[in-house]
Tab-separated table of C-alpha atoms and ligand atoms in Angstrom:
chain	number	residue	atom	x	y	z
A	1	UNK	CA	0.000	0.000	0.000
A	2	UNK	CA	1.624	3.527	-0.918
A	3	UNK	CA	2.169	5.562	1.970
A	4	UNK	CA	0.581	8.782	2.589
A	5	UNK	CA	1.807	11.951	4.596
A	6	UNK	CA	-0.437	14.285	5.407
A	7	UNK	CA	-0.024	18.101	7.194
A	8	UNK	CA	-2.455	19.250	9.472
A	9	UNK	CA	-1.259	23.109	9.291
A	10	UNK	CA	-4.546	23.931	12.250
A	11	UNK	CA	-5.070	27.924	12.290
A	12	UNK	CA	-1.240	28.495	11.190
A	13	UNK	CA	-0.256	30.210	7.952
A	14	UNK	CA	-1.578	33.273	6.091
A	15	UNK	CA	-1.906	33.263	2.149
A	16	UNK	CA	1.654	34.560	2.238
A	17	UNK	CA	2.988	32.061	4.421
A	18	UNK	CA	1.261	29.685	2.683
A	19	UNK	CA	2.681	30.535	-0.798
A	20	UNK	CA	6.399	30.932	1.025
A	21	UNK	CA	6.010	27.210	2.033
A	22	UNK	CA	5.423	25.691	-1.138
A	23	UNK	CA	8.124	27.766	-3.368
A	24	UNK	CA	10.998	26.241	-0.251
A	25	UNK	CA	8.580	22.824	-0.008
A	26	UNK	CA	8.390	21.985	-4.030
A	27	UNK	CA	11.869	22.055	-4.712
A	28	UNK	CA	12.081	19.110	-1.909
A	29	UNK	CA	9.042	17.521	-2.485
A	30	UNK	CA	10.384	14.911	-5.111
A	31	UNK	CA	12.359	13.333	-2.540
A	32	UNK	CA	8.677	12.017	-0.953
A	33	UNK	CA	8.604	8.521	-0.369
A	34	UNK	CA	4.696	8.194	-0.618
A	35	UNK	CA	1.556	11.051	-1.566
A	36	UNK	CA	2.155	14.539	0.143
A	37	UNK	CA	-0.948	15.745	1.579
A	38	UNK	CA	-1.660	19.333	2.867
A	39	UNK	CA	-4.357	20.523	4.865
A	40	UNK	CA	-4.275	24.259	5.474
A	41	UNK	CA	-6.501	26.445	6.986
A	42	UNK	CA	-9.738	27.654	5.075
A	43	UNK	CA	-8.415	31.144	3.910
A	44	UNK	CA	-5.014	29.656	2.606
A	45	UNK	CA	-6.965	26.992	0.407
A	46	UNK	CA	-7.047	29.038	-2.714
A	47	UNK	CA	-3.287	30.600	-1.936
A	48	UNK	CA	-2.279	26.483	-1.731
A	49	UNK	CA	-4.448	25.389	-4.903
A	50	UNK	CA	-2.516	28.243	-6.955
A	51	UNK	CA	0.678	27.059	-5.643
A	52	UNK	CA	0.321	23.264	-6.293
A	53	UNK	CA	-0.964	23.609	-9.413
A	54	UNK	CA	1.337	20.963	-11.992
A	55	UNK	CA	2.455	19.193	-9.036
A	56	UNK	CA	1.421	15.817	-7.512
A	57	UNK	CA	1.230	16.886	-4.149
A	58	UNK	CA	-2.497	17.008	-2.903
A	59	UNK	CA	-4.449	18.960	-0.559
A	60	UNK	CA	-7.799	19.256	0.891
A	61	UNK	CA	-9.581	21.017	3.747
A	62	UNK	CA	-9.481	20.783	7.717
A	63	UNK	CA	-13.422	20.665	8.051
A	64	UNK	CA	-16.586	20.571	5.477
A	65	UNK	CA	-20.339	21.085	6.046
A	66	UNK	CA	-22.311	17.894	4.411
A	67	UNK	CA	-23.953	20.378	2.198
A	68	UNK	CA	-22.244	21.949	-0.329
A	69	UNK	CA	-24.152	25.257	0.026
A	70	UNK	CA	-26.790	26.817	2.378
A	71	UNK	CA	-27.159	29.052	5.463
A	72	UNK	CA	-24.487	27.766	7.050
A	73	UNK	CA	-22.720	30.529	8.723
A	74	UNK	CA	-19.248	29.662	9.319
A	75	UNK	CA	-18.629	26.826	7.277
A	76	UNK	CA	-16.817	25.379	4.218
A	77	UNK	CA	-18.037	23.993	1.399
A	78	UNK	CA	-16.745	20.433	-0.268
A	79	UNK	CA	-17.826	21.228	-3.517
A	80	UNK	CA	-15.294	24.291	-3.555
A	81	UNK	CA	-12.486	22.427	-2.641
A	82	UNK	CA	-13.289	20.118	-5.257
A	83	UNK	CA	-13.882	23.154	-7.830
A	84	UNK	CA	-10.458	24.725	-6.933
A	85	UNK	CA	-8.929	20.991	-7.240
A	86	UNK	CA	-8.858	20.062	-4.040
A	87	UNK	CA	-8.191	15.710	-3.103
A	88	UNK	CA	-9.280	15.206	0.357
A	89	UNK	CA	-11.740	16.399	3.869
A	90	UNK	CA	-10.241	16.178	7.254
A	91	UNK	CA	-12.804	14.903	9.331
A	92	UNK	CA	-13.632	14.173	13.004
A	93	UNK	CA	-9.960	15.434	14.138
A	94	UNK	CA	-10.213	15.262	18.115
A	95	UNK	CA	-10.457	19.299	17.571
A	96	UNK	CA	-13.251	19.541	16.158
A	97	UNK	CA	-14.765	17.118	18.264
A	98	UNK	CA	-13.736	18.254	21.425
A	99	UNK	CA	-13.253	22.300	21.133
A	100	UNK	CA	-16.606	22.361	18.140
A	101	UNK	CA	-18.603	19.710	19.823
A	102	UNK	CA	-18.977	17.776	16.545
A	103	UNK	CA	-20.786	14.000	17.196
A	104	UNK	CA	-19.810	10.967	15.450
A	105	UNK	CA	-23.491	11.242	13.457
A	106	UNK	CA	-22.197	14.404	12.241
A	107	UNK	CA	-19.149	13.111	11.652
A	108	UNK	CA	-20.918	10.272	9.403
A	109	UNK	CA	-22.814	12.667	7.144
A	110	UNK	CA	-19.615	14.425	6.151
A	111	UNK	CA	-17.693	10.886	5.391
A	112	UNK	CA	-21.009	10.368	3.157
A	113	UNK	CA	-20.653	13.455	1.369
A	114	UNK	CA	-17.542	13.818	1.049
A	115	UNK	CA	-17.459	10.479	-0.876
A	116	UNK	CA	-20.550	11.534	-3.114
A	117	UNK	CA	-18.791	14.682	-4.394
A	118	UNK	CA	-15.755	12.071	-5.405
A	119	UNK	CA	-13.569	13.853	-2.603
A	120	UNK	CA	-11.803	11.563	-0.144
A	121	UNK	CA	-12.592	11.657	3.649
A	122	UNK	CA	-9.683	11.314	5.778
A	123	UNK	CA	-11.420	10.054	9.203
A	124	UNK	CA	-10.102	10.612	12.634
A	125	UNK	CA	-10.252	8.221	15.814
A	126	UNK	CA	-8.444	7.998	18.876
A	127	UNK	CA	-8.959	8.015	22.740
A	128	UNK	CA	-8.187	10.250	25.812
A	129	UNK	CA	-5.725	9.249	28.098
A	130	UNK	CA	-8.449	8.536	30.298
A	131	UNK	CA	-10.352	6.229	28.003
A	132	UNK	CA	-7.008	4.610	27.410
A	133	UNK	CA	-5.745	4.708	31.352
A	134	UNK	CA	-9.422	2.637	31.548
A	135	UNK	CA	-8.715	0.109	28.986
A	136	UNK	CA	-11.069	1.315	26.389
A	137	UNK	CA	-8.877	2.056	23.395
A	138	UNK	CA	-10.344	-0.580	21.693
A	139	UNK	CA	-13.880	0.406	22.312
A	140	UNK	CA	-13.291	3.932	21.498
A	141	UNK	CA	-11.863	3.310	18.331
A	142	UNK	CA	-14.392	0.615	17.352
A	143	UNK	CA	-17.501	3.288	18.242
A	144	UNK	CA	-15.846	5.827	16.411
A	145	UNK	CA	-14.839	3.771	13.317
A	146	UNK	CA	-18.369	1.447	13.317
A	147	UNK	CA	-20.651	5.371	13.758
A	148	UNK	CA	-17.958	7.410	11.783
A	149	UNK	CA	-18.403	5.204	9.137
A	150	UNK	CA	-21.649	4.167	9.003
A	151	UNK	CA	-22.778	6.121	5.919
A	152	UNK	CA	-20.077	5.617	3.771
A	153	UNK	CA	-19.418	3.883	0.467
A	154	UNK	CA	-16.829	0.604	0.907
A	155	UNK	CA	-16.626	0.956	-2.831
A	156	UNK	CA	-15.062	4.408	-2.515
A	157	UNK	CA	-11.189	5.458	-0.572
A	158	UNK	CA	-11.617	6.069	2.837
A	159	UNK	CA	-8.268	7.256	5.075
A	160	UNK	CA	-8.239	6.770	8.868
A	161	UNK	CA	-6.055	8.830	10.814
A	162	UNK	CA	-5.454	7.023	14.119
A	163	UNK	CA	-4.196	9.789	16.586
A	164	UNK	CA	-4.505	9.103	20.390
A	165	UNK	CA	-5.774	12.602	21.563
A	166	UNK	CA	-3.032	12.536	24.681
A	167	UNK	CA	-0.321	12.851	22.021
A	168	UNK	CA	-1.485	15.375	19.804
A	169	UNK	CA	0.442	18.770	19.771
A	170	UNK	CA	1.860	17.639	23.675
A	171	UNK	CA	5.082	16.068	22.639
A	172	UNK	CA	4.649	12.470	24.067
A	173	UNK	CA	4.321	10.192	20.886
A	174	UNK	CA	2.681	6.466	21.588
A	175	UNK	CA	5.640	4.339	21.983
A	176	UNK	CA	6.163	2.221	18.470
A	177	UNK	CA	4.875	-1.151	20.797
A	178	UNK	CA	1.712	0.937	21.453
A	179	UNK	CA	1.343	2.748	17.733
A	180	UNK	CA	1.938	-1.859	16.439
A	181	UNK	CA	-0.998	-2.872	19.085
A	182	UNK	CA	-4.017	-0.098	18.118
A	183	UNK	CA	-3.030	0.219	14.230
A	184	UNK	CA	-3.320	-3.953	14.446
A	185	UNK	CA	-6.532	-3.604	16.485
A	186	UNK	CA	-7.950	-0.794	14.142
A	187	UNK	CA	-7.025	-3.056	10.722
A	188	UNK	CA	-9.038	-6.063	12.346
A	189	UNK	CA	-12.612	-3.584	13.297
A	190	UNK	CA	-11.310	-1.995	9.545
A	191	UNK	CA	-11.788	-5.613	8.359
A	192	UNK	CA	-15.164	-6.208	10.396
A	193	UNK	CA	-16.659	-3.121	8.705
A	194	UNK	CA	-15.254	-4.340	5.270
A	195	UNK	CA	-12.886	-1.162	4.851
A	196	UNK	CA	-9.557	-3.209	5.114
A	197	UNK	CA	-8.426	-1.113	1.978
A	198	UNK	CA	-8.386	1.773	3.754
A	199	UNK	CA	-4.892	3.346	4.542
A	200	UNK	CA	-4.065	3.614	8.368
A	201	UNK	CA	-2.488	6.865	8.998
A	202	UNK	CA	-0.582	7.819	12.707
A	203	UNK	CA	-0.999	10.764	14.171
A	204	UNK	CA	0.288	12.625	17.132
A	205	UNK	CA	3.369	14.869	18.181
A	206	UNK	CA	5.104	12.888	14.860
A	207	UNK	CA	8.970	14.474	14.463
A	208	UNK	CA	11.771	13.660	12.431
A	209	UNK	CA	13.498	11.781	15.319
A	210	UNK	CA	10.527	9.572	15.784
A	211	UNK	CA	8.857	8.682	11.991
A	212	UNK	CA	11.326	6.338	11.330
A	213	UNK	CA	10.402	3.915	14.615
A	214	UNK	CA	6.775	4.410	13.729
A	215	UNK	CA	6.513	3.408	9.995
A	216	UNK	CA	8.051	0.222	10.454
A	217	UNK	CA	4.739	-1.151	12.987
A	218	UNK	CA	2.248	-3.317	10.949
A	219	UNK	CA	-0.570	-1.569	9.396
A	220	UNK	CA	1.636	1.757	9.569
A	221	UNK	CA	0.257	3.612	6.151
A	222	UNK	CA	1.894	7.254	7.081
A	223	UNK	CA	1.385	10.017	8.945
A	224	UNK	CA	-1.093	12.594	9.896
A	225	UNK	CA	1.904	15.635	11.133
A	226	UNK	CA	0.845	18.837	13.254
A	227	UNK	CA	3.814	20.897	14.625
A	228	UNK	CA	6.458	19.790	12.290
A	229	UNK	CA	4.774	19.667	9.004
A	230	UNK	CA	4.755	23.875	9.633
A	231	UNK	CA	8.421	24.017	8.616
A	232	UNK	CA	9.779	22.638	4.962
A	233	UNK	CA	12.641	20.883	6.178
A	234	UNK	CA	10.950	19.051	8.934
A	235	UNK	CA	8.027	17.869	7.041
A	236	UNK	CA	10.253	16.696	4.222
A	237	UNK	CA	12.369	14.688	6.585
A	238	UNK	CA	9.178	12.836	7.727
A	239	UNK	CA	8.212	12.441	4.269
A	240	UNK	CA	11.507	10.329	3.547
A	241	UNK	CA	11.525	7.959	5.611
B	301	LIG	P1	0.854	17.188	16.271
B	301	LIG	O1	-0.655	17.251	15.685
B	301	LIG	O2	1.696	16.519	15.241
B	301	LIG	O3	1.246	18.618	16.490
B	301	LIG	O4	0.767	16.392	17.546
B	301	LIG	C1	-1.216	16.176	14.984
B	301	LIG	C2	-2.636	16.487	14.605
B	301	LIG	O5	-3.323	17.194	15.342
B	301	LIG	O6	-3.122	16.049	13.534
């Protein structure tokens, strides 16, 4: 299975940072050892479109509404980021479920119409480190993936991002032994659902120092980077491994 590496730039980067990036990122980008994924915020999508244009490196958005237009104050639209050649949805990142309240029946109609627009959703799952202090990794991730997914279209690319919500942006990574036992517990509730297709992304306080550990646990498909995909050289040095 290729591998994919994905950026999750948050609320970080202005058009003009944005369009900085890409002139330092594209002249390292062929060095990629699997598809380059970028999802910056909503205001920088057009400013990254323009600057990927002729390139193979994809992009999509950090959050769409499962409507592609309306009175939806506040939202983004799918069908633009497909219009302006956009690849892929970030959906049901801990963020957005924890800061914007977003439910995993939410979560389901966006996977849904994401896929009916031809865009790919890249899904999010993981637990608290109270849920996994309690033993219920498993059953988090099994709720999340079995509701999360319970619109969508096996005949269509689904991503999972698997990103224990303790590690994200706090600088303690899952161990590799940890990262081998959920990515091997999320393939199997993959297979259950019939999605064992679908690429198995890590996420969570990922670095240079640490990618190469990680990629080698089974059912490893890339990475889903915060903090260090901001910077060119960092990014690309998680790309190559
Ligand atoms: P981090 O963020 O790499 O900064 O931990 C990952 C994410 O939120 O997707």
């Amino acid at each position: 299975m290729k591998k994919i590496f994905a950026a999750n730039w948050k609320l970080f980067k202005s058009p003009k940072e944005t369009r900085e990036f890409f002139t330092q990122f594209k002249e390292l980008s062929s060095k990629a050892t699997g598809e380059v994924v970028f999802f910056p915020s909503a205001i920088s999508l057009e400013a990254t479109s323009t600057s990927l244009q002729g390139t193979n490196i994809k992009w999509g958005v950090q959050n769409a509404y499962f409507q592609a237009q309306g009175a939806f104050t506040g939202e983004n639209s799918a069908q633009v980021v497909k219009e302006l050649g956009g690849t892929y949805v970030l959906i049901g990142h801990s963020e957005r479920r924890k800061i914007f309240g977003e439910s995993d029946a939410l979560i389901a109609d966006k996977v849904a119409f994401t896929q009916s627009l031809g865009l790919i959703p890249m899904l999010c799952i993981g637990e608290t480190l109270e849920e996994r202090e309690a033993k219920h990794t498993f059953r988090v991730c099994e709720t999340q993936l079995l509701q999360g997914l319970s619109k969508a279209d096996k005949s269509k690319p689904v991503v999972i991002a698997y990103e224990p919500v303790w590690a994200i942006g706090t600088g303690k990574v899952a161990t590799p032994e940890q990262v081998a036992e959920t990515h091997t517990d999320v393939f199997s509730i993959l297979q259950k659902l019939g999605f064992e297709q679908s690429p198995i992304l890590y996420g969570g306080s990922v670095k240079p120092d640490n990618a190469a550990g990680l990629i080698k646990q089974p059912h490893v498909n890339g990475f889903l980077v915060g903090g260090a995909s901001l910077e060119a050289k960092s990014f690309i040095d998680i790309a190559t491994v």
